[in-house]
Structures are given as structure tokens and as C-alpha cells.
Amino acid sequence: MASATGTEPGTEGGADASANRTVQAYNDLRALLLSGHYAPDARLTESELTTRLGVSRGTLRSVLARLAQEGYVTAEAHRSARTRSFSVSEALEILETREVLESALAASAASRATAADIAAMTETCERMWACQVPGGRDEYWRLNRRFHEQIRETARHATLARFVDSLLYPLVMQQYRDADRAHPRTDSVREHEAILATIATGNAEAAAAAMRHHLSAARRALQLQLAEPAGPPSPASR
């Protein structure tokens, strides 16, 4: 934690120690943003973040500058940073691009998957089925992200992975996901299993098609949700 003077403990460690603290603070704050800890367009205050991350204001500002450059937050001169929010058109463009890139990752994964990779993804799908119960939604979403991360790791394609990361689609999904829905789409886990089956058989073309079907279904579900008319006004608002 930062000291009362605004310096960080262990400063005597020199430039390397300071760089390590900055990297750790960046990773910690990025993880918080991706997890949905902060709502879209939420104000990020220096006092809260320096305490949470255990860094000085100077280090925090360096971290926020990097996150702003990468698109995770927005910042203006002499004003606090805010978490990103996306218009509907931006969200749909990001999800359309994700379909193209992750389909290519799935094809690469089909060509390179090992028995250990297949076993890990199989376990994730099994755990996702176990989350189809009341109260299991948050764990399901975590496992959903993990499944897609496993495909990315299995693909062993650094360039595609970098482009996928730059889309920031987890932030889009957090903003537009239906918070009132107790469970994800009924077919979601089955679609994951279909992707896994094509990867396990080494069929790159089928893997790309299965991933494209899965992600386009998720995008269509989002479009339908956004297109749904608002419910009737309450008596008090008439």
C-alpha cells in the first residue's frame, strides 16, 4: 500500500522494483475492468485506486495512461478517468469482428491441439453444465471466458490473439448483457461442445464454422435484446 507521503514501499529496490509494481498494478486494474467490477462509464478516483492497488499517484497515473491508450478507460486532461462505454453500433461492430478473428483462432486450435488441451476444454464445458442452476450465472460467465481463452492458448497464434484482445469485447458483453436473465442462452454450452468436437477431431474448417455459428448466435441474441420494445409504463409514470 502507498505510504502517507505518496511513495511506495520498497523504493530502495530501484528502477526494476518500480517497474514491477507498475506492471502488477496495470494487470490488477485491467483484471478488475474485465471482470465488470466497475460499471460502464464509471468514474475512477485516484484515492480509491491507490489504496486498492497499493501504489503512488504517480504510478497510478502511468497505469491509467496505458489503459487509456489501449482503450480500457477514457481520460481527459486535468480530469479523472472513466471506464469505457460503447454505443450500440460500436458494440455490434466489435462482435462482428470478433466472429472473424475467433473463427480463425478456432481453426488454428484444431491444427495444434494436444490431448492436454482437449482435456482442459472438456472439463470447462462440464463445469459450465453444472452452472445451469439458480445462482450459477456469474460462475458460468467466468467459465465462458475461460473456454474462449483456452481456445486462444491452444491456437498458439500470437498475432490473432493480440487482435482479439484489442477488441475489448468482454467490456461490451458486460455493458449489454441482460442482467435479469438467470441463465445464458440455452444452446450456448452445446455450441461450445460443438466447437470442442471439431477441434478434437482436427477439422480446422469445421472448427471455424462452429465458432462463427456460436458467436453470430450470441450477436443476434444481443440485437434482439436491444430491439425489444420497452415494457408498458408503470401506473405512476402515466
PDB file of N, CA and C in Angstrom, residues 30 101-102 104-105 148-149 151-153 155-169:
ATOM      1  N   ARG A  30      -6.510  -3.874 -14.833  1.00  0.00           N
ATOM      2  CA  ARG A  30      -7.073  -4.424 -16.070  1.00  0.00           C
ATOM      3  C   ARG A  30      -8.000  -5.596 -15.749  1.00  0.00           C
ATOM      4  N   LEU A 101     -12.144 -13.082 -36.202  1.00  0.00           N
ATOM      5  CA  LEU A 101     -10.857 -13.396 -35.576  1.00  0.00           C
ATOM      6  C   LEU A 101     -10.904 -14.698 -34.771  1.00  0.00           C
ATOM      7  N   GLU A 102     -11.971 -14.893 -34.002  1.00  0.00           N
ATOM      8  CA  GLU A 102     -12.021 -16.103 -33.177  1.00  0.00           C
ATOM      9  C   GLU A 102     -12.297 -17.348 -34.024  1.00  0.00           C
ATOM     10  N   ALA A 104     -10.873 -17.810 -36.886  1.00  0.00           N
ATOM     11  CA  ALA A 104      -9.514 -18.149 -37.308  1.00  0.00           C
ATOM     12  C   ALA A 104      -8.733 -18.799 -36.179  1.00  0.00           C
ATOM     13  N   LEU A 105      -8.934 -18.334 -34.951  1.00  0.00           N
ATOM     14  CA  LEU A 105      -8.271 -18.952 -33.799  1.00  0.00           C
ATOM     15  C   LEU A 105      -8.734 -20.395 -33.615  1.00  0.00           C
ATOM     16  N   HIS A 148     -13.039 -19.649 -24.051  1.00  0.00           N
ATOM     17  CA  HIS A 148     -12.515 -18.924 -25.197  1.00  0.00           C
ATOM     18  C   HIS A 148     -11.017 -18.627 -25.023  1.00  0.00           C
ATOM     19  N   GLU A 149     -10.585 -18.384 -23.804  1.00  0.00           N
ATOM     20  CA  GLU A 149      -9.152 -18.205 -23.544  1.00  0.00           C
ATOM     21  C   GLU A 149      -8.385 -19.490 -23.845  1.00  0.00           C
ATOM     22  N   ILE A 151      -9.143 -21.776 -26.045  1.00  0.00           N
ATOM     23  CA  ILE A 151      -9.014 -21.909 -27.496  1.00  0.00           C
ATOM     24  C   ILE A 151      -7.889 -21.022 -28.006  1.00  0.00           C
ATOM     25  N   ARG A 152      -7.830 -19.802 -27.470  1.00  0.00           N
ATOM     26  CA  ARG A 152      -6.771 -18.881 -27.869  1.00  0.00           C
ATOM     27  C   ARG A 152      -5.401 -19.447 -27.519  1.00  0.00           C
ATOM     28  N   GLU A 153      -5.265 -20.005 -26.338  1.00  0.00           N
ATOM     29  CA  GLU A 153      -3.993 -20.595 -25.920  1.00  0.00           C
ATOM     30  C   GLU A 153      -3.642 -21.808 -26.780  1.00  0.00           C
ATOM     31  N   ALA A 155      -4.558 -22.310 -29.845  1.00  0.00           N
ATOM     32  CA  ALA A 155      -4.249 -21.877 -31.209  1.00  0.00           C
ATOM     33  C   ALA A 155      -2.774 -21.537 -31.385  1.00  0.00           C
ATOM     34  N   ARG A 156      -2.158 -21.026 -30.318  1.00  0.00           N
ATOM     35  CA  ARG A 156      -0.732 -20.665 -30.367  1.00  0.00           C
ATOM     36  C   ARG A 156      -0.445 -19.742 -31.559  1.00  0.00           C
ATOM     37  N   HIS A 157      -1.262 -18.689 -31.636  1.00  0.00           N
ATOM     38  CA  HIS A 157      -1.147 -17.717 -32.735  1.00  0.00           C
ATOM     39  C   HIS A 157      -1.140 -16.329 -32.104  1.00  0.00           C
ATOM     40  N   ALA A 158       0.050 -15.810 -31.848  1.00  0.00           N
ATOM     41  CA  ALA A 158       0.191 -14.577 -31.079  1.00  0.00           C
ATOM     42  C   ALA A 158      -0.452 -13.376 -31.767  1.00  0.00           C
ATOM     43  N   THR A 159      -0.360 -13.298 -33.067  1.00  0.00           N
ATOM     44  CA  THR A 159      -0.900 -12.131 -33.771  1.00  0.00           C
ATOM     45  C   THR A 159      -2.422 -12.088 -33.684  1.00  0.00           C
ATOM     46  N   LEU A 160      -3.077 -13.207 -33.966  1.00  0.00           N
ATOM     47  CA  LEU A 160      -4.537 -13.250 -33.841  1.00  0.00           C
ATOM     48  C   LEU A 160      -4.973 -12.956 -32.410  1.00  0.00           C
ATOM     49  N   ALA A 161      -4.273 -13.542 -31.438  1.00  0.00           N
ATOM     50  CA  ALA A 161      -4.631 -13.324 -30.033  1.00  0.00           C
ATOM     51  C   ALA A 161      -4.524 -11.847 -29.663  1.00  0.00           C
ATOM     52  N   ARG A 162      -3.499 -11.191 -30.162  1.00  0.00           N
ATOM     53  CA  ARG A 162      -3.326  -9.765 -29.865  1.00  0.00           C
ATOM     54  C   ARG A 162      -4.469  -8.937 -30.439  1.00  0.00           C
ATOM     55  N   PHE A 163      -4.888  -9.253 -31.664  1.00  0.00           N
ATOM     56  CA  PHE A 163      -6.002  -8.523 -32.266  1.00  0.00           C
ATOM     57  C   PHE A 163      -7.309  -8.768 -31.502  1.00  0.00           C
ATOM     58  N   VAL A 164      -7.528  -9.997 -31.053  1.00  0.00           N
ATOM     59  CA  VAL A 164      -8.739 -10.296 -30.284  1.00  0.00           C
ATOM     60  C   VAL A 164      -8.743  -9.506 -28.984  1.00  0.00           C
ATOM     61  N   ASP A 165      -7.615  -9.461 -28.296  1.00  0.00           N
ATOM     62  CA  ASP A 165      -7.531  -8.707 -27.042  1.00  0.00           C
ATOM     63  C   ASP A 165      -7.846  -7.234 -27.254  1.00  0.00           C
ATOM     64  N   SER A 166      -7.425  -6.689 -28.397  1.00  0.00           N
ATOM     65  CA  SER A 166      -7.627  -5.264 -28.653  1.00  0.00           C
ATOM     66  C   SER A 166      -9.094  -4.899 -28.859  1.00  0.00           C
ATOM     67  N   LEU A 167      -9.954  -5.888 -29.103  1.00  0.00           N
ATOM     68  CA  LEU A 167     -11.374  -5.603 -29.328  1.00  0.00           C
ATOM     69  C   LEU A 167     -12.105  -5.203 -28.053  1.00  0.00           C
ATOM     70  N   LEU A 168     -11.616  -5.652 -26.906  1.00  0.00           N
ATOM     71  CA  LEU A 168     -12.247  -5.344 -25.612  1.00  0.00           C
ATOM     72  C   LEU A 168     -13.682  -5.854 -25.535  1.00  0.00           C
ATOM     73  N   TYR A 169     -13.959  -6.959 -26.225  1.00  0.00           N
ATOM     74  CA  TYR A 169     -15.345  -7.443 -26.244  1.00  0.00           C
ATOM     75  C   TYR A 169     -15.872  -7.857 -24.867  1.00  0.00           C
TER      76      TYR A 169
END
